[in-house]
Amino acid sequence: MGKNVIERIEEANGPLFSFEVIPPLKGVGIETLFTAIDPLIDLKPSFINVTYHREEFVYKKREKGYLEKVSMRKRPGTVSICAAIQHRYSIDTVPHLICGGFTKEETENALIDLDFLGINNVLALRGDPIKTETHFSPTDGGHAHAVDLVRQISDMNKGIYLDDEIREPAPTHFCVGVAGYPERHFESPHMDLDFQYLKEKIEAGAQYIVTQLFFDNQKFFAFRDRCWQEGIRVPIIPGIKPIEKISHLTFMPKFFHVEIPGPLTHSLVKCKNDDEARQVGIEWGMAQCKELIANGVPGIHFFTMGKSKAVRAIAGAVFSGR
Ligand code: FAD
């Protein structure tokens, strides 16, 4: 069993470099994923996260023009990808586990698989609503909020399984992270509630926070200050996603509910093509990371979304030569 995220933070002399990958679409080989990971390996990532994607509903054309609604997982493989990464690169992984699409028993079984594979990290999340639905609805027999998932994992760490008749249950050893939102979670009516629920996740046993991506460091610093005021004393790792295309100017606010600062917006609207936009995104990302590190963050976590070029440029400038 490798070291967990908290152990990595505690033993490090400086901020950690980590990143997140998404499982390839069904039918695409794992080599595609390795091609995205390879350019980042020499920067010595402390851990690699693998996202989890729940089922989607797709409509299949059937005879006589009928449409059949079919449930399908387009990006399966989170647990096995973690094992494959650990095997190939000898780097610890952090699988994301979500509430949506899982009963509590399925969650327990997934955690048992992870434990058997020697994976002792989990990022515990609620998950987004199914794409064709407007709001999140929990699976029958599953969890409604990330805090409930954190509680289940904490219970297993104490040897408490769903089946209370297990004799001498073996405790697991998961280090649990949770999500935080410097610009508020999009469903939350007010930051006050967001902090209340974030604190509940920590009290339930989460040991660190990874934030949603953001482009304005001041928002991160304000979030970190407020966490401190609320008594949340766990490491807070900022999440960074570089702008890579002109279309990100509208995609990021729409999809991630974050604001693009004025100066970055003005630079991006002047770009004539995606190469220029990527360069603007890289320069902004570098400045963001340098300021975050100067202000004592425990690490920087990059969202690659399967593309490593811009992340490599930024992380290379910030983390190479360590
Ligand atoms: P929660 O903490 O449950 O919060 C969700 C909402 O409910 C918030 O508005 C919160 O204020 C409210 N809330 C929380 N607890 C309670 C309560 N007890 N009672 C009432 N309201 C409550 N999604 C995926 O599907 N797969 C991934 O791999 C994935 N990875 C991510 C990684 C990071 C770093 C981040 C920041 C997000 C990721 N997401 C992922 C997206 C995430 O699942 C969504 O943002 C989701 O909408 C919320 O997840 P959460 O864990 O923050 O939920």
PDB file of N, CA, C and O in Angstrom, residues 39-43 308-317 320:
ATOM      1  N   PRO A  39       3.640  12.704 -20.644  1.00  0.00           N
ATOM      2  CA  PRO A  39       4.408  13.957 -20.620  1.00  0.00           C
ATOM      3  C   PRO A  39       4.491  14.618 -19.237  1.00  0.00           C
ATOM      4  O   PRO A  39       5.257  15.552 -19.043  1.00  0.00           O
ATOM      5  N   LEU A  40       3.691  14.120 -18.284  1.00  0.00           N
ATOM      6  CA  LEU A  40       3.666  14.769 -16.959  1.00  0.00           C
ATOM      7  C   LEU A  40       4.453  13.992 -15.907  1.00  0.00           C
ATOM      8  O   LEU A  40       4.636  14.461 -14.781  1.00  0.00           O
ATOM      9  N   ILE A  41       4.938  12.824 -16.293  1.00  0.00           N
ATOM     10  CA  ILE A  41       5.566  11.940 -15.305  1.00  0.00           C
ATOM     11  C   ILE A  41       6.888  12.488 -14.771  1.00  0.00           C
ATOM     12  O   ILE A  41       7.188  12.374 -13.577  1.00  0.00           O
ATOM     13  N   ASP A  42       7.691  13.135 -15.645  1.00  0.00           N
ATOM     14  CA  ASP A  42       8.989  13.614 -15.155  1.00  0.00           C
ATOM     15  C   ASP A  42       8.835  14.753 -14.143  1.00  0.00           C
ATOM     16  O   ASP A  42       9.780  15.121 -13.453  1.00  0.00           O
ATOM     17  N   LEU A  43       7.616  15.294 -14.020  1.00  0.00           N
ATOM     18  CA  LEU A  43       7.389  16.353 -13.021  1.00  0.00           C
ATOM     19  C   LEU A  43       7.056  15.753 -11.650  1.00  0.00           C
ATOM     20  O   LEU A  43       6.722  16.472 -10.714  1.00  0.00           O
ATOM     21  N   SER A 308      -2.851  17.173 -21.993  1.00  0.00           N
ATOM     22  CA  SER A 308      -1.772  17.511 -21.067  1.00  0.00           C
ATOM     23  C   SER A 308      -0.898  18.682 -21.519  1.00  0.00           C
ATOM     24  O   SER A 308      -0.045  19.137 -20.774  1.00  0.00           O
ATOM     25  N   LYS A 309      -1.115  19.208 -22.740  1.00  0.00           N
ATOM     26  CA  LYS A 309      -0.185  20.198 -23.295  1.00  0.00           C
ATOM     27  C   LYS A 309      -0.063  21.463 -22.406  1.00  0.00           C
ATOM     28  O   LYS A 309       1.036  21.833 -21.995  1.00  0.00           O
ATOM     29  N   ALA A 310      -1.184  22.080 -22.124  1.00  0.00           N
ATOM     30  CA  ALA A 310      -1.139  23.324 -21.349  1.00  0.00           C
ATOM     31  C   ALA A 310      -0.728  23.045 -19.897  1.00  0.00           C
ATOM     32  O   ALA A 310       0.042  23.811 -19.297  1.00  0.00           O
ATOM     33  N   VAL A 311      -1.215  21.946 -19.342  1.00  0.00           N
ATOM     34  CA  VAL A 311      -0.847  21.601 -17.959  1.00  0.00           C
ATOM     35  C   VAL A 311       0.665  21.367 -17.886  1.00  0.00           C
ATOM     36  O   VAL A 311       1.342  21.826 -16.964  1.00  0.00           O
ATOM     37  N   ARG A 312       1.183  20.693 -18.891  1.00  0.00           N
ATOM     38  CA  ARG A 312       2.638  20.429 -18.929  1.00  0.00           C
ATOM     39  C   ARG A 312       3.411  21.764 -18.944  1.00  0.00           C
ATOM     40  O   ARG A 312       4.408  21.924 -18.232  1.00  0.00           O
ATOM     41  N   ALA A 313       2.945  22.699 -19.757  1.00  0.00           N
ATOM     42  CA  ALA A 313       3.653  23.983 -19.860  1.00  0.00           C
ATOM     43  C   ALA A 313       3.642  24.726 -18.518  1.00  0.00           C
ATOM     44  O   ALA A 313       4.671  25.238 -18.058  1.00  0.00           O
ATOM     45  N   ILE A 314       2.493  24.743 -17.872  1.00  0.00           N
ATOM     46  CA  ILE A 314       2.383  25.481 -16.596  1.00  0.00           C
ATOM     47  C   ILE A 314       3.139  24.743 -15.484  1.00  0.00           C
ATOM     48  O   ILE A 314       3.982  25.326 -14.793  1.00  0.00           O
ATOM     49  N   ALA A 315       2.836  23.453 -15.352  1.00  0.00           N
ATOM     50  CA  ALA A 315       3.462  22.684 -14.261  1.00  0.00           C
ATOM     51  C   ALA A 315       4.967  22.587 -14.490  1.00  0.00           C
ATOM     52  O   ALA A 315       5.750  22.591 -13.529  1.00  0.00           O
ATOM     53  N   GLY A 316       5.384  22.524 -15.755  1.00  0.00           N
ATOM     54  CA  GLY A 316       6.826  22.482 -16.064  1.00  0.00           C
ATOM     55  C   GLY A 316       7.513  23.736 -15.543  1.00  0.00           C
ATOM     56  O   GLY A 316       8.598  23.670 -14.948  1.00  0.00           O
ATOM     57  N   ALA A 317       6.869  24.888 -15.741  1.00  0.00           N
ATOM     58  CA  ALA A 317       7.466  26.161 -15.292  1.00  0.00           C
ATOM     59  C   ALA A 317       7.492  26.242 -13.766  1.00  0.00           C
ATOM     60  O   ALA A 317       8.379  26.856 -13.177  1.00  0.00           O
ATOM     61  N   SER A 320       9.259  21.937 -12.373  1.00  0.00           N
ATOM     62  CA  SER A 320      10.395  21.148 -12.871  1.00  0.00           C
ATOM     63  C   SER A 320      11.648  21.446 -12.059  1.00  0.00           C
ATOM     64  O   SER A 320      11.761  22.485 -11.400  1.00  0.00           O
TER      65      SER A 320
END
